[in-house]
Tab-separated table of C-alpha atoms in Angstrom:
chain	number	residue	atom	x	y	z
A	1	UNK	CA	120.649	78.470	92.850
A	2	UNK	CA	119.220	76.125	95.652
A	3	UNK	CA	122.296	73.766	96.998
A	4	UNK	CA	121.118	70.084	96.737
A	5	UNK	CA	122.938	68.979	99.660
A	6	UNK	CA	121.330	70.000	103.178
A	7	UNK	CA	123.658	72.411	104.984
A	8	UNK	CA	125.908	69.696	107.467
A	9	UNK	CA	126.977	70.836	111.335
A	10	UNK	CA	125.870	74.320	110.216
A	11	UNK	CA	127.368	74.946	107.664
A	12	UNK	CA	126.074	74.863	103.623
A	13	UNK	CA	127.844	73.071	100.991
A	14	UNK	CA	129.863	74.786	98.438
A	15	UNK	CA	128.883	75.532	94.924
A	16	UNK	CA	132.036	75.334	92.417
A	17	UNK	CA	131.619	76.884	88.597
A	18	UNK	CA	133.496	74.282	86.313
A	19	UNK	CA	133.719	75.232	82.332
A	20	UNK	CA	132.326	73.517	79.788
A	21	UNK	CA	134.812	73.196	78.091
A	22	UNK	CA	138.649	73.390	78.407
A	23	UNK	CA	142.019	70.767	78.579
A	24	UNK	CA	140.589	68.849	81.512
A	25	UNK	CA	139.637	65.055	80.370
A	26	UNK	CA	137.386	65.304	83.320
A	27	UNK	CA	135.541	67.386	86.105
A	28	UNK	CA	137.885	65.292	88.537
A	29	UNK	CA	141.148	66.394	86.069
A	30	UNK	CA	139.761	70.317	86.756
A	31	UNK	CA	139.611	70.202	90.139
A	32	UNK	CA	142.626	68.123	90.754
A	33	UNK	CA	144.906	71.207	89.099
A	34	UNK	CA	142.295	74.028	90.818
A	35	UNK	CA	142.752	72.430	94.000
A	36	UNK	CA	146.598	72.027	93.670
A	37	UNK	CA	147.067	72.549	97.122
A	38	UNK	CA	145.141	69.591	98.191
A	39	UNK	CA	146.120	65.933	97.833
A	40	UNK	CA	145.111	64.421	94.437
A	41	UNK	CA	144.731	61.156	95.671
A	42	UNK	CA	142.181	62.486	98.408
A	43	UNK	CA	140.341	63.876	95.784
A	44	UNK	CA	139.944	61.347	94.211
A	45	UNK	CA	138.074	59.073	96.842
A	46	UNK	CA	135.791	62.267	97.814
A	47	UNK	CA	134.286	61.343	94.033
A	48	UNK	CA	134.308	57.900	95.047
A	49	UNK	CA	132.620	58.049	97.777
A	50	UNK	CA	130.043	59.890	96.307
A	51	UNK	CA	130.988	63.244	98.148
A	52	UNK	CA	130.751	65.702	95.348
A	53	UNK	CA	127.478	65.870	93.174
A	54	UNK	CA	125.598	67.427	90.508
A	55	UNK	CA	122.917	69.975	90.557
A	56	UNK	CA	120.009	67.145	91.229
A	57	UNK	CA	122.333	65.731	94.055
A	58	UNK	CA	123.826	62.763	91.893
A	59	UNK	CA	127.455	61.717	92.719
A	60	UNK	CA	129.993	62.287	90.516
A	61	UNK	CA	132.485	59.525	89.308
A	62	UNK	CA	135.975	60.253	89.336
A	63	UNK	CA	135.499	59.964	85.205
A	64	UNK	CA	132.692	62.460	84.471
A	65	UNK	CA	133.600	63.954	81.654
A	66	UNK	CA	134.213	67.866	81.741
A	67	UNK	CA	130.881	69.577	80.370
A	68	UNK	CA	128.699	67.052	81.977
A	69	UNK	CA	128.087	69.609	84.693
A	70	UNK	CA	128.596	73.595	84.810
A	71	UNK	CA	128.025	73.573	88.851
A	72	UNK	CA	128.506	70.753	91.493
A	73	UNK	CA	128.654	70.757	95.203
A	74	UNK	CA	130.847	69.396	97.770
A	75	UNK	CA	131.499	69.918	101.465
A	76	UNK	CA	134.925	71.736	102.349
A	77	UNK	CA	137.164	69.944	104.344
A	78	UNK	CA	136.925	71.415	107.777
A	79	UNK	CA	139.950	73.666	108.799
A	80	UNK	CA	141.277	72.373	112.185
A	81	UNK	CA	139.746	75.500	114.607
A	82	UNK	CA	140.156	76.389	118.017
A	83	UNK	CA	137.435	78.083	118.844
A	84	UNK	CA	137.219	81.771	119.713
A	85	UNK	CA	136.737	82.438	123.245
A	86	UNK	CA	134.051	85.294	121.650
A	87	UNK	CA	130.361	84.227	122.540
A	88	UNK	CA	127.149	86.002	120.664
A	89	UNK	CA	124.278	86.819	122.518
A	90	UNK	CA	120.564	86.810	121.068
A	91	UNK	CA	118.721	90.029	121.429
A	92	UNK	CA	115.308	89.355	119.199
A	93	UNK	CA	114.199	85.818	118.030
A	94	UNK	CA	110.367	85.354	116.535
A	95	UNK	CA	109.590	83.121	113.513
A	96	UNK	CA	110.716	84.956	110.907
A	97	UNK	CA	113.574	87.409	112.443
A	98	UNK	CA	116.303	86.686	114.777
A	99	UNK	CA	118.741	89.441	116.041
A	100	UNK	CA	122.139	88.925	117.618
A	101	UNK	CA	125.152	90.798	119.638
A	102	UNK	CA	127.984	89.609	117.473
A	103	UNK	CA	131.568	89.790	119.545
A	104	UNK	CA	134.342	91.341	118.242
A	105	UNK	CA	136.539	89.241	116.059
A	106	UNK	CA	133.803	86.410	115.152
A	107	UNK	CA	132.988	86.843	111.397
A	108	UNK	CA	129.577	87.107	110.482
A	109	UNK	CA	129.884	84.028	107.539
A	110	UNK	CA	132.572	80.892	106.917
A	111	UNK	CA	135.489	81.994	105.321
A	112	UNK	CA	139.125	81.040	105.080
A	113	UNK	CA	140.354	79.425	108.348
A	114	UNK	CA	136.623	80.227	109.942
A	115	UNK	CA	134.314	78.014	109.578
A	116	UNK	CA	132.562	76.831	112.717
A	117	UNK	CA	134.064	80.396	114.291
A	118	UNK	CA	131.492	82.053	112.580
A	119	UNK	CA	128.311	84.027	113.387
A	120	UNK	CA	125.960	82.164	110.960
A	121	UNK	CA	127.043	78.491	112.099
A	122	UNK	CA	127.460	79.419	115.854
A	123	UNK	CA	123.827	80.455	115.380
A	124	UNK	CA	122.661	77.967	112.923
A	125	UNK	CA	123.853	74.956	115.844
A	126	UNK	CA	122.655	77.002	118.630
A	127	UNK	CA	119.058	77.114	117.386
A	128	UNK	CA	118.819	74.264	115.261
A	129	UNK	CA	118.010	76.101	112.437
A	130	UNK	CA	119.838	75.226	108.816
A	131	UNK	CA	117.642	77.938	106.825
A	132	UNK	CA	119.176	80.730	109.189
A	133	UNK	CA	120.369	83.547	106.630
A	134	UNK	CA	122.600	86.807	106.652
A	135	UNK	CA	120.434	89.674	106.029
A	136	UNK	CA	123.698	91.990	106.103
A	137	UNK	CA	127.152	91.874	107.317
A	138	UNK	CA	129.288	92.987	109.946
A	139	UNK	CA	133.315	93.271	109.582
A	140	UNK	CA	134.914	89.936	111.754
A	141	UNK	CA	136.921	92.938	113.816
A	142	UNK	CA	133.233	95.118	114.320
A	143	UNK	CA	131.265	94.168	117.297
A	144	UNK	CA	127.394	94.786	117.563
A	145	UNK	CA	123.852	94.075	116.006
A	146	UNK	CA	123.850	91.594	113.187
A	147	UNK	CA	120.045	90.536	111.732
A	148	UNK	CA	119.184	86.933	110.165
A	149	UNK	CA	116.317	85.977	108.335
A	150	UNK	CA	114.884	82.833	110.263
A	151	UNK	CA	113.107	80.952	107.360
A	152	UNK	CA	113.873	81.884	103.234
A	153	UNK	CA	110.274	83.243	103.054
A	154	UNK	CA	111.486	86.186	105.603
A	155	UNK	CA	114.972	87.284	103.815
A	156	UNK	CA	113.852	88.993	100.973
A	157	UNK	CA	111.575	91.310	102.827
A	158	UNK	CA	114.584	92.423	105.087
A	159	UNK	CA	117.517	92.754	102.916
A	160	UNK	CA	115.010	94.716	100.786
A	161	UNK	CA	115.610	97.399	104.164
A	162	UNK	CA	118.875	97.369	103.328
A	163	UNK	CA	119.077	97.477	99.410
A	164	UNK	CA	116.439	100.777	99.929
A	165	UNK	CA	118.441	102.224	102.864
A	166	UNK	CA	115.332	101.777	105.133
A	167	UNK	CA	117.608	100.755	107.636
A	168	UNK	CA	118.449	103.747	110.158
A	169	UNK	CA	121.755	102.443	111.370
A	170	UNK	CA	123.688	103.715	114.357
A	171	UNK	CA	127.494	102.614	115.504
A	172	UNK	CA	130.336	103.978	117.983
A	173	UNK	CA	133.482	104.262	117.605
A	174	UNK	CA	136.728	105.280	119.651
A	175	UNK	CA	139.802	107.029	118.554
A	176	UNK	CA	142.876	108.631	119.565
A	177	UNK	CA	143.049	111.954	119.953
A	178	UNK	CA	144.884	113.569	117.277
A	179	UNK	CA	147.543	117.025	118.272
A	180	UNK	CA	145.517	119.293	116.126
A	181	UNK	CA	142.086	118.330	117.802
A	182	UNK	CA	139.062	120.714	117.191
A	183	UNK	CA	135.587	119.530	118.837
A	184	UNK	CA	134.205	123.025	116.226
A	185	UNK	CA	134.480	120.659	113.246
A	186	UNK	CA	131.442	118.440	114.091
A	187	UNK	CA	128.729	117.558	113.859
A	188	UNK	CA	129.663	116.983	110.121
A	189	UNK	CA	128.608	114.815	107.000
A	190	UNK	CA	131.426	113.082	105.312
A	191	UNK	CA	131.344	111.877	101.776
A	192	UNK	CA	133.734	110.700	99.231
A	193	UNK	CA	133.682	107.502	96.095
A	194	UNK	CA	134.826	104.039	98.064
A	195	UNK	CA	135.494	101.186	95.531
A	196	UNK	CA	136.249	97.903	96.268
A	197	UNK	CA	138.812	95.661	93.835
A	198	UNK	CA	138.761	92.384	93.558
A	199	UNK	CA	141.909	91.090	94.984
A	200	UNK	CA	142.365	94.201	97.367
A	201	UNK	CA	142.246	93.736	101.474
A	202	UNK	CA	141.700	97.242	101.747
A	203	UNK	CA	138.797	99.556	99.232
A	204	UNK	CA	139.942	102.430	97.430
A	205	UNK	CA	139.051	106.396	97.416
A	206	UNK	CA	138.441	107.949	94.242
A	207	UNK	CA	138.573	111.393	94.439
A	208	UNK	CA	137.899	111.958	90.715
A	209	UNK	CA	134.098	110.319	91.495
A	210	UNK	CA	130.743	111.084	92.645
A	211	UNK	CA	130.656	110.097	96.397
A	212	UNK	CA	128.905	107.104	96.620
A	213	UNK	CA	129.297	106.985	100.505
A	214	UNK	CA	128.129	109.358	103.059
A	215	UNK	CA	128.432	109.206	107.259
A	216	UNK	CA	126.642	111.379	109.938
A	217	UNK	CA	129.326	112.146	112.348
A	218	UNK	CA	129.429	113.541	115.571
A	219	UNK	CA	131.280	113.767	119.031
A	220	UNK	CA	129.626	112.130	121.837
A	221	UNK	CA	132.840	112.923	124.537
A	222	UNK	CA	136.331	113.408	124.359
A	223	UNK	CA	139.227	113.573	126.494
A	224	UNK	CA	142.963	113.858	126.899
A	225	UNK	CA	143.610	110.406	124.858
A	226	UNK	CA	140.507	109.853	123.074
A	227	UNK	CA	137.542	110.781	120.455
A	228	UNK	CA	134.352	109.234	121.011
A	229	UNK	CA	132.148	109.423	117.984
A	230	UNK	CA	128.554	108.857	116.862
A	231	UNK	CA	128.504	107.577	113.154
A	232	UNK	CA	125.057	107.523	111.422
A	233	UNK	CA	126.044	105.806	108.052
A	234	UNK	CA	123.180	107.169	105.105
A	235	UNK	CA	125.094	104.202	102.221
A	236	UNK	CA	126.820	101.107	103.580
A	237	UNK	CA	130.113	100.659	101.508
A	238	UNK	CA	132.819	97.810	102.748
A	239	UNK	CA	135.385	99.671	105.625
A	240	UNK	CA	133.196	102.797	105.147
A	241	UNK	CA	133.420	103.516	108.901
A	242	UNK	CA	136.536	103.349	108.952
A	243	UNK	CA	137.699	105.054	105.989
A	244	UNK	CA	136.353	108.067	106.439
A	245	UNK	CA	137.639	108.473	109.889
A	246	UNK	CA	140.657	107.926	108.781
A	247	UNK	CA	140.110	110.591	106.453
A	248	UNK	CA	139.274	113.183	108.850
A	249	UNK	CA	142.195	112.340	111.091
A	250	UNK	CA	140.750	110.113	113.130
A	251	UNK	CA	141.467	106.276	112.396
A	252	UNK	CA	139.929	104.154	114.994
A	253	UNK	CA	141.905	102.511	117.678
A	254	UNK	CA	143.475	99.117	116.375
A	255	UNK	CA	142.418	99.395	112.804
A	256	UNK	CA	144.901	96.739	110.927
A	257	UNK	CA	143.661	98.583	108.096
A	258	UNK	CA	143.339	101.648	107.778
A	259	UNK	CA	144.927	104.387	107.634
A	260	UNK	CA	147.978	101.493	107.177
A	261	UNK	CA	148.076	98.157	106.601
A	262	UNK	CA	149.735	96.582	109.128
A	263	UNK	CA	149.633	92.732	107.975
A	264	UNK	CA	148.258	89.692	109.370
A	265	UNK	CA	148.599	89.600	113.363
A	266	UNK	CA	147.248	87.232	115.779
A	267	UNK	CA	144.020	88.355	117.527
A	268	UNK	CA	144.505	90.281	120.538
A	269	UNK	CA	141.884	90.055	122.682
A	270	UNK	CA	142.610	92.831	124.604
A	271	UNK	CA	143.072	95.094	122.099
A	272	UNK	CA	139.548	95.039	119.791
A	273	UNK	CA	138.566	96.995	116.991
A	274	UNK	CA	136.873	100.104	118.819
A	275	UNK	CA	133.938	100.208	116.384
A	276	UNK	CA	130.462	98.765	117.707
A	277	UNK	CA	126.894	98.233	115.670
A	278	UNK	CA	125.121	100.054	118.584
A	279	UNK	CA	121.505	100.094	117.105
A	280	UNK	CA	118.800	99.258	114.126
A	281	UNK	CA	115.482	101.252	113.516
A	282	UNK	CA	113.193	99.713	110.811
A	283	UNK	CA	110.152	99.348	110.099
A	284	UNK	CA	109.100	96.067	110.193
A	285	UNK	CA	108.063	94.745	106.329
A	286	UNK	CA	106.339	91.510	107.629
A	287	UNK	CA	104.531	93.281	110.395
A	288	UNK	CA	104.140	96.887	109.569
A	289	UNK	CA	105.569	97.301	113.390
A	290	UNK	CA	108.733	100.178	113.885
A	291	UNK	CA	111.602	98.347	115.469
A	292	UNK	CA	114.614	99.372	117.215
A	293	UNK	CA	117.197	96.859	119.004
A	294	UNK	CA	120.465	98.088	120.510
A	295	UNK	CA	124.015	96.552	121.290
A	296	UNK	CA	124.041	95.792	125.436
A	297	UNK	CA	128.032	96.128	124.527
A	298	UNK	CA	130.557	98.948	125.157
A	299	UNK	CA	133.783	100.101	124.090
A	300	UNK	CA	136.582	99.002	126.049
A	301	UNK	CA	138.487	102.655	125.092
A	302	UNK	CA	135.760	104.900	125.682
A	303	UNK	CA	136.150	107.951	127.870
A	304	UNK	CA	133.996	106.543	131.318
A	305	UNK	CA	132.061	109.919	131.467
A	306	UNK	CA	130.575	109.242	127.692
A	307	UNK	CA	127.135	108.343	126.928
């Protein structure tokens, strides 16, 4: 469903669901108690001033009646940000297909208290390009390779890659060596059922289940502290990465996640997620051409004589 207001300072309008039917007088009444949070008042004057529309772009009043419209639009207030002292780097651009080095701990879309600190808006204001579109995702803690479809003709064609598992991808990541260390155990294929709840920070293993999630993994160096692994994920499940290896003994250095939750911190800087997106082979729907980019970014813990 196309958003009839054009995306603003990078970033797209948001699309709220409001039923048909219910105790709200009024689409205004619904979002007043939805919103509860926010000031009513405020609100109210955002309808006023014409802020919040239907499907065809007309304003709403502040008495539409609830039913008149199943989906309007708005702008979100913008959080008050600071921005990230993270910067992206562009490894591919052409007309259909850009390709960028995403930092650690800038997420790839808005979300929450991120808004302009994000990937898709960074980029979006950088090039001056408002049809700029995810064709996957990247965690906000995972650094590395991150592909956008450059016009809405293009992003079909390459999240199809991704939907058919087309999409050879390759990452890093460094962890602490465990007591019990064995180099014999890999190379190895890990697989196991990962389920996401809605709700949940962190997915589930199901034991019980079909594996629905599978990783290539082998040692590229180790040393008295550290595990430096090659991960060649086959499905691409939320926290996959990580969870399995966590599983095999191996979480990776400062995972808030996994194995343990350890809450909300503030970012440390210094202290990154050691997981990177280190390359992409494809073959090229548009073009027919075989691609490969690669991360120009290391791993701040890995062992200096490693590949």
């Amino acid at each position: 469903m196309l958003s009839p207001l054009p995306v603003r300072d990078g970033v797209g309008a948001t699309r709220l669901h409001v039923p048909l039917q219910g105790e709200w007088p009024t689409v205004a009444a619904y979002m007043i108690e939805r919103f509860f949070h926010l000031d009513p008042e405020r609100l109210l004057v955002r309808f006023d001033l014409g802020e919040i529309v239907a499907h065809d772009g007309t304003p709403l009043a502040r008495d539409t009646p609830l039913g008149a419209e199943e989906f309007i639009w708005y702008y979100r207030d913008p959080p008050a940000e600071t921005r990230l002292p993270v910067e992206l780097e562009i490894v591919h651009q052409d007309e259909d297909l850009v390709v960028v080095d995403k930092p650690h701990f800038l997420p790839t879309t808005p979300g929450g208290r991120f808004l302009q600190n994000s990937a898709l808006v960074r980029l979006r204001r950088l090039l001056d390009n408002p049809d700029l579109a995810p064709i996957h995702r990247l965690d906000r803690q995972t650094a590395g390779l991150l592909m956008f479809a450059a016009r809405p003709e293009s992003r079909g064609p390459y999240q199809l890659l991704f939907e058919n598992r087309a999409v050879q991808k390759v990452y890093e990541a460094v962890s602490a060596r465990p007591a019990d260390w064995d180099p014999d155990r890999f190379p190895l294929v890990y697989r196991n059922h990962i389920a996401k709840l809605r709700g949940e920070l962190k997915v589930r293993v199901d034991d019980e289940r079909p594996p629905n999630a599978e990783t290539a993994i082998e040692v590229i160096d180790a040393d008295a502290r550290v595990v430096h692994t090659l991960l060649r994920p086959h499905s691409g499940k939320m926290h996959q990465l990580r969870v399995h290896l966590a599983a095999l003994g191996l979480p990776i250095l400062y995972d808030p996640f996994y194995p343990e939750l350890t809450g909300e911190h503030p970012d440390d800087f210094e202290r990154p997620l050691q997981l990177l997106a280190r390359e992409l082979h494809f073959v090229d729907p548009l073009s027919g051409e075989e691609r490969m980019f690669a991360s120009g970014r290391t791993l701040s813990e890995a062992p200096l004589s490693g590949a």
